[in-house]
Amino acid sequence: MPFNHNDHYHPLLLDLLPPGPGIALDVGCGTGRFARRLAATGMAVEAVDLSAAMVEAASGLGSPGPGEIVYRQADVTTDPLPEAHYDFISCLASLHHMPFETVAKLRRALVPGGVLVVLTPARPSSPKDWAREAAAVPLNALARLVVHVAERLNGGSDGGPPVPTLFRFPTIAELRRESARLLPGSTVRPLLFWRTLITYREHGDGDPTDG
Ligand SMILES: C[S@@+](CC[C@H](N)C(=O)[O-])C[C@H]1O[C@@H](n2cnc3c(N)ncnc32)[C@H](O)[C@@H]1O
């Protein structure tokens, strides 16, 4: 993909980092592009992916530092994540491969004040959503052309291991409903290039699904 819609939003996600270096978890890290950006901010990064091929490819690319990256092959839905441990948890284009309820587990893994960001594809639910999608088409074509030309001039790019088939794209309305239930106080923001951003800051009031 000449213009990567997930990578395009890296700067926006990095703006949401809590203050201080801290510990980050990148869920479904793929070849580690965002994990390396987190490490570059000084965070200690745990980067987890279900695919052994992804973990191997990412590990081979190391860390730019100053933060260390530990890559690990695991299914985050069954992995025993530590509770109240991470300052920042990111899921970039990975949550739709898992049940949405996985966010409750990720929430428990945050320290108070910690931030969870989910960047996910979602289907439109309203006329405004459809209008945004239509507006993105010409801009996307232009961005793809620019990136394609830049990559040709730089000798091309290696796409990395194949990405597994998707689980299911939720609608934006479903994301709003489920985020309100499982991540109270979160914001759900549809973005231009077919991604929706969910941002949640842990306030330490307990799990809404308990009791
Ligand atoms: C579309 S790729 C996104 C990769 C990367 N986050 C990026 O932005 O390029 C989705 C990744 O999620 C991983 N994944 C899917 N289900 C997972 C699970 N249950 N636990 C951990 N990783 C998972 C896949 O192996 C794949 O590498």
PDB file of N, CA, C and O in Angstrom, residues 159-206:
ATOM      1  N   GLY A 159       7.107  -4.594   1.758  1.00  0.00           N
ATOM      2  CA  GLY A 159       5.843  -4.560   2.490  1.00  0.00           C
ATOM      3  C   GLY A 159       5.818  -5.410   3.753  1.00  0.00           C
ATOM      4  O   GLY A 159       4.912  -5.287   4.556  1.00  0.00           O
ATOM      5  N   GLY A 160       6.805  -6.304   3.953  1.00  0.00           N
ATOM      6  CA  GLY A 160       6.813  -7.166   5.134  1.00  0.00           C
ATOM      7  C   GLY A 160       5.915  -8.376   4.939  1.00  0.00           C
ATOM      8  O   GLY A 160       5.337  -8.576   3.865  1.00  0.00           O
ATOM      9  N   PRO A 161       5.782  -9.222   5.991  1.00  0.00           N
ATOM     10  CA  PRO A 161       4.966 -10.430   5.878  1.00  0.00           C
ATOM     11  C   PRO A 161       3.505 -10.089   5.591  1.00  0.00           C
ATOM     12  O   PRO A 161       3.048  -9.014   5.952  1.00  0.00           O
ATOM     13  N   PRO A 162       2.781 -11.045   4.946  1.00  0.00           N
ATOM     14  CA  PRO A 162       1.372 -10.765   4.659  1.00  0.00           C
ATOM     15  C   PRO A 162       0.565 -10.609   5.950  1.00  0.00           C
ATOM     16  O   PRO A 162       0.829 -11.282   6.944  1.00  0.00           O
ATOM     17  N   VAL A 163      -0.409  -9.713   5.900  1.00  0.00           N
ATOM     18  CA  VAL A 163      -1.255  -9.440   7.072  1.00  0.00           C
ATOM     19  C   VAL A 163      -2.408 -10.439   7.059  1.00  0.00           C
ATOM     20  O   VAL A 163      -2.972 -10.717   6.009  1.00  0.00           O
ATOM     21  N   PRO A 164      -2.767 -11.031   8.219  1.00  0.00           N
ATOM     22  CA  PRO A 164      -3.862 -12.007   8.229  1.00  0.00           C
ATOM     23  C   PRO A 164      -5.199 -11.383   7.847  1.00  0.00           C
ATOM     24  O   PRO A 164      -5.380 -10.180   7.940  1.00  0.00           O
ATOM     25  N   THR A 165      -6.120 -12.236   7.415  1.00  0.00           N
ATOM     26  CA  THR A 165      -7.435 -11.738   7.009  1.00  0.00           C
ATOM     27  C   THR A 165      -8.157 -11.081   8.191  1.00  0.00           C
ATOM     28  O   THR A 165      -7.980 -11.493   9.329  1.00  0.00           O
ATOM     29  N   LEU A 166      -8.985 -10.098   7.848  1.00  0.00           N
ATOM     30  CA  LEU A 166      -9.642  -9.355   8.919  1.00  0.00           C
ATOM     31  C   LEU A 166     -10.718 -10.192   9.612  1.00  0.00           C
ATOM     32  O   LEU A 166     -11.247 -11.135   9.064  1.00  0.00           O
ATOM     33  N   PHE A 167     -10.979  -9.785  10.845  1.00  0.00           N
ATOM     34  CA  PHE A 167     -12.017 -10.446  11.644  1.00  0.00           C
ATOM     35  C   PHE A 167     -13.381  -9.885  11.204  1.00  0.00           C
ATOM     36  O   PHE A 167     -14.174 -10.555  10.596  1.00  0.00           O
ATOM     37  N   ARG A 168     -13.620  -8.630  11.472  1.00  0.00           N
ATOM     38  CA  ARG A 168     -14.875  -7.987  11.078  1.00  0.00           C
ATOM     39  C   ARG A 168     -14.773  -6.503  11.372  1.00  0.00           C
ATOM     40  O   ARG A 168     -14.319  -6.129  12.445  1.00  0.00           O
ATOM     41  N   PHE A 169     -15.161  -5.661  10.415  1.00  0.00           N
ATOM     42  CA  PHE A 169     -15.163  -4.218  10.688  1.00  0.00           C
ATOM     43  C   PHE A 169     -16.469  -3.851  11.385  1.00  0.00           C
ATOM     44  O   PHE A 169     -17.550  -4.090  10.841  1.00  0.00           O
ATOM     45  N   PRO A 170     -16.409  -3.222  12.561  1.00  0.00           N
ATOM     46  CA  PRO A 170     -17.643  -2.750  13.194  1.00  0.00           C
ATOM     47  C   PRO A 170     -18.117  -1.483  12.490  1.00  0.00           C
ATOM     48  O   PRO A 170     -17.379  -0.887  11.710  1.00  0.00           O
ATOM     49  N   THR A 171     -19.331  -1.042  12.781  1.00  0.00           N
ATOM     50  CA  THR A 171     -19.766   0.271  12.304  1.00  0.00           C
ATOM     51  C   THR A 171     -19.292   1.309  13.333  1.00  0.00           C
ATOM     52  O   THR A 171     -19.000   0.973  14.493  1.00  0.00           O
ATOM     53  N   ILE A 172     -19.265   2.571  12.886  1.00  0.00           N
ATOM     54  CA  ILE A 172     -18.868   3.643  13.814  1.00  0.00           C
ATOM     55  C   ILE A 172     -19.877   3.719  14.970  1.00  0.00           C
ATOM     56  O   ILE A 172     -19.490   3.916  16.127  1.00  0.00           O
ATOM     57  N   ALA A 173     -21.152   3.485  14.679  1.00  0.00           N
ATOM     58  CA  ALA A 173     -22.172   3.512  15.747  1.00  0.00           C
ATOM     59  C   ALA A 173     -21.904   2.398  16.769  1.00  0.00           C
ATOM     60  O   ALA A 173     -22.037   2.613  17.981  1.00  0.00           O
ATOM     61  N   GLU A 174     -21.517   1.227  16.286  1.00  0.00           N
ATOM     62  CA  GLU A 174     -21.198   0.126  17.223  1.00  0.00           C
ATOM     63  C   GLU A 174     -19.994   0.492  18.089  1.00  0.00           C
ATOM     64  O   GLU A 174     -19.973   0.209  19.293  1.00  0.00           O
ATOM     65  N   LEU A 175     -19.005   1.112  17.455  1.00  0.00           N
ATOM     66  CA  LEU A 175     -17.816   1.509  18.232  1.00  0.00           C
ATOM     67  C   LEU A 175     -18.208   2.492  19.335  1.00  0.00           C
ATOM     68  O   LEU A 175     -17.720   2.396  20.465  1.00  0.00           O
ATOM     69  N   ARG A 176     -19.090   3.443  18.990  1.00  0.00           N
ATOM     70  CA  ARG A 176     -19.520   4.436  20.004  1.00  0.00           C
ATOM     71  C   ARG A 176     -20.239   3.726  21.157  1.00  0.00           C
ATOM     72  O   ARG A 176     -19.982   4.001  22.325  1.00  0.00           O
ATOM     73  N   ARG A 177     -21.138   2.806  20.814  1.00  0.00           N
ATOM     74  CA  ARG A 177     -21.939   2.134  21.843  1.00  0.00           C
ATOM     75  C   ARG A 177     -21.051   1.263  22.752  1.00  0.00           C
ATOM     76  O   ARG A 177     -21.114   1.344  23.972  1.00  0.00           O
ATOM     77  N   GLU A 178     -20.194   0.480  22.141  1.00  0.00           N
ATOM     78  CA  GLU A 178     -19.360  -0.441  22.928  1.00  0.00           C
ATOM     79  C   GLU A 178     -18.279   0.301  23.713  1.00  0.00           C
ATOM     80  O   GLU A 178     -17.920  -0.097  24.811  1.00  0.00           O
ATOM     81  N   SER A 179     -17.781   1.406  23.149  1.00  0.00           N
ATOM     82  CA  SER A 179     -16.774   2.189  23.872  1.00  0.00           C
ATOM     83  C   SER A 179     -17.408   2.838  25.095  1.00  0.00           C
ATOM     84  O   SER A 179     -16.808   2.883  26.171  1.00  0.00           O
ATOM     85  N   ALA A 180     -18.651   3.328  24.950  1.00  0.00           N
ATOM     86  CA  ALA A 180     -19.326   3.955  26.096  1.00  0.00           C
ATOM     87  C   ALA A 180     -19.537   2.919  27.202  1.00  0.00           C
ATOM     88  O   ALA A 180     -19.448   3.228  28.393  1.00  0.00           O
ATOM     89  N   ARG A 181     -19.797   1.671  26.810  1.00  0.00           N
ATOM     90  CA  ARG A 181     -20.054   0.612  27.797  1.00  0.00           C
ATOM     91  C   ARG A 181     -18.768   0.152  28.489  1.00  0.00           C
ATOM     92  O   ARG A 181     -18.716   0.033  29.712  1.00  0.00           O
ATOM     93  N   LEU A 182     -17.726  -0.072  27.699  1.00  0.00           N
ATOM     94  CA  LEU A 182     -16.516  -0.714  28.245  1.00  0.00           C
ATOM     95  C   LEU A 182     -15.403   0.265  28.593  1.00  0.00           C
ATOM     96  O   LEU A 182     -14.507  -0.066  29.378  1.00  0.00           O
ATOM     97  N   LEU A 183     -15.466   1.460  27.993  1.00  0.00           N
ATOM     98  CA  LEU A 183     -14.421   2.466  28.245  1.00  0.00           C
ATOM     99  C   LEU A 183     -15.105   3.790  28.587  1.00  0.00           C
ATOM    100  O   LEU A 183     -15.063   4.747  27.800  1.00  0.00           O
ATOM    101  N   PRO A 184     -15.766   3.873  29.746  1.00  0.00           N
ATOM    102  CA  PRO A 184     -16.540   5.084  30.050  1.00  0.00           C
ATOM    103  C   PRO A 184     -15.659   6.317  30.061  1.00  0.00           C
ATOM    104  O   PRO A 184     -14.562   6.302  30.619  1.00  0.00           O
ATOM    105  N   GLY A 185     -16.157   7.372  29.407  1.00  0.00           N
ATOM    106  CA  GLY A 185     -15.377   8.618  29.334  1.00  0.00           C
ATOM    107  C   GLY A 185     -14.473   8.656  28.114  1.00  0.00           C
ATOM    108  O   GLY A 185     -13.778   9.653  27.895  1.00  0.00           O
ATOM    109  N   SER A 186     -14.477   7.589  27.319  1.00  0.00           N
ATOM    110  CA  SER A 186     -13.611   7.581  26.128  1.00  0.00           C
ATOM    111  C   SER A 186     -14.192   8.496  25.054  1.00  0.00           C
ATOM    112  O   SER A 186     -15.370   8.847  25.085  1.00  0.00           O
ATOM    113  N   THR A 187     -13.343   8.870  24.099  1.00  0.00           N
ATOM    114  CA  THR A 187     -13.839   9.618  22.935  1.00  0.00           C
ATOM    115  C   THR A 187     -13.694   8.734  21.701  1.00  0.00           C
ATOM    116  O   THR A 187     -12.742   7.947  21.600  1.00  0.00           O
ATOM    117  N   VAL A 188     -14.637   8.874  20.787  1.00  0.00           N
ATOM    118  CA  VAL A 188     -14.612   8.105  19.528  1.00  0.00           C
ATOM    119  C   VAL A 188     -14.646   9.135  18.397  1.00  0.00           C
ATOM    120  O   VAL A 188     -15.610   9.882  18.265  1.00  0.00           O
ATOM    121  N   ARG A 189     -13.574   9.176  17.640  1.00  0.00           N
ATOM    122  CA  ARG A 189     -13.432  10.241  16.636  1.00  0.00           C
ATOM    123  C   ARG A 189     -13.177   9.632  15.250  1.00  0.00           C
ATOM    124  O   ARG A 189     -12.093   9.078  15.011  1.00  0.00           O
ATOM    125  N   PRO A 190     -14.164   9.708  14.342  1.00  0.00           N
ATOM    126  CA  PRO A 190     -13.912   9.226  12.982  1.00  0.00           C
ATOM    127  C   PRO A 190     -12.896  10.143  12.293  1.00  0.00           C
ATOM    128  O   PRO A 190     -13.007  11.369  12.373  1.00  0.00           O
ATOM    129  N   LEU A 191     -11.914   9.547  11.628  1.00  0.00           N
ATOM    130  CA  LEU A 191     -10.862  10.307  10.945  1.00  0.00           C
ATOM    131  C   LEU A 191     -11.087  10.219   9.436  1.00  0.00           C
ATOM    132  O   LEU A 191     -11.893   9.407   8.969  1.00  0.00           O
ATOM    133  N   LEU A 192     -10.340  11.011   8.685  1.00  0.00           N
ATOM    134  CA  LEU A 192     -10.607  11.113   7.255  1.00  0.00           C
ATOM    135  C   LEU A 192     -10.361   9.798   6.503  1.00  0.00           C
ATOM    136  O   LEU A 192     -11.217   9.337   5.755  1.00  0.00           O
ATOM    137  N   PHE A 193      -9.196   9.167   6.697  1.00  0.00           N
ATOM    138  CA  PHE A 193      -8.821   8.049   5.839  1.00  0.00           C
ATOM    139  C   PHE A 193      -9.264   6.698   6.413  1.00  0.00           C
ATOM    140  O   PHE A 193      -8.433   5.847   6.767  1.00  0.00           O
ATOM    141  N   TRP A 194     -10.560   6.492   6.520  1.00  0.00           N
ATOM    142  CA  TRP A 194     -11.159   5.197   6.847  1.00  0.00           C
ATOM    143  C   TRP A 194     -10.662   4.600   8.172  1.00  0.00           C
ATOM    144  O   TRP A 194     -10.490   3.388   8.302  1.00  0.00           O
ATOM    145  N   ARG A 195     -10.408   5.459   9.112  1.00  0.00           N
ATOM    146  CA  ARG A 195     -10.008   4.992  10.442  1.00  0.00           C
ATOM    147  C   ARG A 195     -10.808   5.762  11.483  1.00  0.00           C
ATOM    148  O   ARG A 195     -11.169   6.921  11.272  1.00  0.00           O
ATOM    149  N   THR A 196     -11.083   5.115  12.609  1.00  0.00           N
ATOM    150  CA  THR A 196     -11.705   5.774  13.746  1.00  0.00           C
ATOM    151  C   THR A 196     -10.750   5.650  14.923  1.00  0.00           C
ATOM    152  O   THR A 196     -10.115   4.599  15.110  1.00  0.00           O
ATOM    153  N   LEU A 197     -10.635   6.731  15.676  1.00  0.00           N
ATOM    154  CA  LEU A 197      -9.717   6.753  16.822  1.00  0.00           C
ATOM    155  C   LEU A 197     -10.525   6.734  18.123  1.00  0.00           C
ATOM    156  O   LEU A 197     -11.360   7.616  18.346  1.00  0.00           O
ATOM    157  N   ILE A 198     -10.257   5.734  18.935  1.00  0.00           N
ATOM    158  CA  ILE A 198     -10.844   5.680  20.282  1.00  0.00           C
ATOM    159  C   ILE A 198      -9.729   6.039  21.262  1.00  0.00           C
ATOM    160  O   ILE A 198      -8.633   5.464  21.190  1.00  0.00           O
ATOM    161  N   THR A 199      -9.998   6.981  22.145  1.00  0.00           N
ATOM    162  CA  THR A 199      -8.999   7.382  23.142  1.00  0.00           C
ATOM    163  C   THR A 199      -9.626   7.244  24.526  1.00  0.00           C
ATOM    164  O   THR A 199     -10.726   7.746  24.763  1.00  0.00           O
ATOM    165  N   TYR A 200      -8.918   6.579  25.409  1.00  0.00           N
ATOM    166  CA  TYR A 200      -9.428   6.370  26.777  1.00  0.00           C
ATOM    167  C   TYR A 200      -8.306   6.647  27.778  1.00  0.00           C
ATOM    168  O   TYR A 200      -7.179   6.181  27.598  1.00  0.00           O
ATOM    169  N   ARG A 201      -8.632   7.413  28.805  1.00  0.00           N
ATOM    170  CA  ARG A 201      -7.663   7.638  29.887  1.00  0.00           C
ATOM    171  C   ARG A 201      -8.179   6.941  31.141  1.00  0.00           C
ATOM    172  O   ARG A 201      -9.329   7.153  31.537  1.00  0.00           O
ATOM    173  N   GLU A 202      -7.363   6.100  31.749  1.00  0.00           N
ATOM    174  CA  GLU A 202      -7.792   5.323  32.910  1.00  0.00           C
ATOM    175  C   GLU A 202      -7.941   6.234  34.123  1.00  0.00           C
ATOM    176  O   GLU A 202      -7.014   6.949  34.486  1.00  0.00           O
ATOM    177  N   HIS A 203      -9.144   6.190  34.719  1.00  0.00           N
ATOM    178  CA  HIS A 203      -9.361   7.048  35.895  1.00  0.00           C
ATOM    179  C   HIS A 203      -9.358   6.255  37.177  1.00  0.00           C
ATOM    180  O   HIS A 203      -9.515   6.821  38.253  1.00  0.00           O
ATOM    181  N   GLY A 204      -9.231   4.911  37.074  1.00  0.00           N
ATOM    182  CA  GLY A 204      -9.068   4.104  38.285  1.00  0.00           C
ATOM    183  C   GLY A 204     -10.346   3.901  39.070  1.00  0.00           C
ATOM    184  O   GLY A 204     -10.308   3.651  40.262  1.00  0.00           O
ATOM    185  N   ASP A 205     -11.536   3.966  38.371  1.00  0.00           N
ATOM    186  CA  ASP A 205     -12.816   3.781  39.077  1.00  0.00           C
ATOM    187  C   ASP A 205     -13.327   2.348  39.012  1.00  0.00           C
ATOM    188  O   ASP A 205     -14.481   2.082  39.324  1.00  0.00           O
ATOM    189  N   GLY A 206     -12.500   1.425  38.570  1.00  0.00           N
ATOM    190  CA  GLY A 206     -12.941   0.021  38.517  1.00  0.00           C
ATOM    191  C   GLY A 206     -13.513  -0.339  37.158  1.00  0.00           C
ATOM    192  O   GLY A 206     -13.765   0.511  36.308  1.00  0.00           O
TER     193      GLY A 206
END
